[in-house]
Amino acid sequence: MTTDLATPDPAAATRAAAPPLAEPSGWHEIRLTVDGASVTAQVESRLLLSDFLRDRLGLTGTHVGCEHGVCGACTVLLDGEPARSCLTLAVQCEGAELRTVEGLAPGDAPLTPVQRAFHECHGMQCGFCTPGFVMTATALTEQPQRPDAADVADALSGHLCRCTGYRNIRRAVCQALDERFAGGPAGRGE
Ligand code: FES
Ligand code: FES
């Protein structure tokens, strides 16, 4: 069987002319809290949370690396839990409390223990991965009991860093945990 590429396919022409598949409701109003501020926005069904934060709210501190849930750079806290903003739709955040790296120490506020630990332990080089690590580490320090070394390793395993070799990142996280849970098990993770 041969195909004459020069002859238009009537069925294909019909498909091309058809409107995109209809969505029941393409736009939604969402209300949420972002870094302590109330936000109301109209968002498309398919808008990613990472794009909403960066493009609509200008919160470019949340980085986007792989865009498919592998690198962890886009991690934010969604109702206190780390979430990949590149795998989360903005509409899913209706009523949620979102925290980004930019809300940790706004303006002239002092650095949080996690941020300070990353600085003091040289837990970053280019810094591209750092917002994600910092948000996951922040969630670890906010747990009611100190996570053990295995918990820390498990949490950090969801983040990729091309620069540091991870050692100083683990030191930073453990320093922050030491400060938060003074006297707890060390679990240096080295
Ligand atoms: S950009 Fe979201 S996990 Fe990599
Ligand atoms: S510091 Fe460069 S990717 Fe982690």
mmCIF file of N, CA and C and ligand atoms in Angstrom, residues 50 63-75 84-87 158, ligand 1:
data_model
loop_
_atom_site.group_PDB
_atom_site.id
_atom_site.type_symbol
_atom_site.label_atom_id
_atom_site.label_comp_id
_atom_site.label_asym_id
_atom_site.label_seq_id
_atom_site.Cartn_x
_atom_site.Cartn_y
_atom_site.Cartn_z
ATOM 1 N N SER A 50 4.444 25.071 40.013
ATOM 2 C CA SER A 50 5.744 25.724 39.807
ATOM 3 C C SER A 50 5.601 26.940 38.890
ATOM 4 N N HIS A 63 12.948 26.815 42.241
ATOM 5 C CA HIS A 63 13.621 26.515 40.977
ATOM 6 C C HIS A 63 12.976 25.329 40.267
ATOM 7 N N VAL A 64 13.135 25.319 38.967
ATOM 8 C CA VAL A 64 12.618 24.220 38.150
ATOM 9 C C VAL A 64 13.788 23.615 37.384
ATOM 10 N N GLY A 65 14.046 22.349 37.650
ATOM 11 C CA GLY A 65 15.152 21.670 36.981
ATOM 12 C C GLY A 65 14.645 20.684 35.955
ATOM 13 N N CYS A 66 14.219 19.518 36.430
ATOM 14 C CA CYS A 66 13.850 18.434 35.517
ATOM 15 C C CYS A 66 12.427 18.552 34.983
ATOM 16 N N GLU A 67 11.568 19.187 35.743
ATOM 17 C CA GLU A 67 10.144 19.321 35.398
ATOM 18 C C GLU A 67 9.403 17.992 35.353
ATOM 19 N N HIS A 68 9.957 16.942 35.906
ATOM 20 C CA HIS A 68 9.161 15.718 36.001
ATOM 21 C C HIS A 68 9.422 14.942 37.290
ATOM 22 N N GLY A 69 9.634 15.666 38.355
ATOM 23 C CA GLY A 69 9.588 15.034 39.666
ATOM 24 C C GLY A 69 10.833 14.306 40.110
ATOM 25 N N VAL A 70 11.949 14.525 39.454
ATOM 26 C CA VAL A 70 13.152 13.755 39.772
ATOM 27 C C VAL A 70 14.148 14.532 40.625
ATOM 28 N N CYS A 71 14.345 15.812 40.331
ATOM 29 C CA CYS A 71 15.488 16.520 40.928
ATOM 30 C C CYS A 71 15.182 17.155 42.283
ATOM 31 N N GLY A 72 13.955 17.459 42.565
ATOM 32 C CA GLY A 72 13.593 18.041 43.861
ATOM 33 C C GLY A 72 13.800 19.538 43.978
ATOM 34 N N ALA A 73 14.333 20.172 42.944
ATOM 35 C CA ALA A 73 14.629 21.614 43.038
ATOM 36 C C ALA A 73 13.382 22.454 43.287
ATOM 37 N N CYS A 74 12.235 21.954 42.837
ATOM 38 C CA CYS A 74 10.996 22.739 42.878
ATOM 39 C C CYS A 74 10.205 22.525 44.165
ATOM 40 N N THR A 75 10.820 21.875 45.146
ATOM 41 C CA THR A 75 10.076 21.493 46.352
ATOM 42 C C THR A 75 9.600 22.701 47.147
ATOM 43 N N ARG A 84 6.486 18.349 45.309
ATOM 44 C CA ARG A 84 7.104 18.760 44.047
ATOM 45 C C ARG A 84 6.140 19.714 43.334
ATOM 46 N N SER A 85 6.529 20.961 43.216
ATOM 47 C CA SER A 85 5.600 21.896 42.575
ATOM 48 C C SER A 85 5.499 21.660 41.072
ATOM 49 N N CYS A 86 6.447 20.917 40.491
ATOM 50 C CA CYS A 86 6.349 20.615 39.058
ATOM 51 C C CYS A 86 5.404 19.455 38.796
ATOM 52 N N LEU A 87 5.001 18.766 39.836
ATOM 53 C CA LEU A 87 4.053 17.654 39.676
ATOM 54 C C LEU A 87 2.709 17.974 40.311
ATOM 55 N N GLY A 158 15.523 12.350 47.714
ATOM 56 C CA GLY A 158 14.655 12.877 46.670
ATOM 57 C C GLY A 158 15.175 14.142 46.033
HETATM 58 S S1 FES B 1 11.756 20.415 38.750
HETATM 59 FE FE1 FES B 1 10.360 19.397 40.035
HETATM 60 S S2 FES B 1 11.398 17.622 40.674
HETATM 61 FE FE2 FES B 1 12.749 18.554 39.240
#
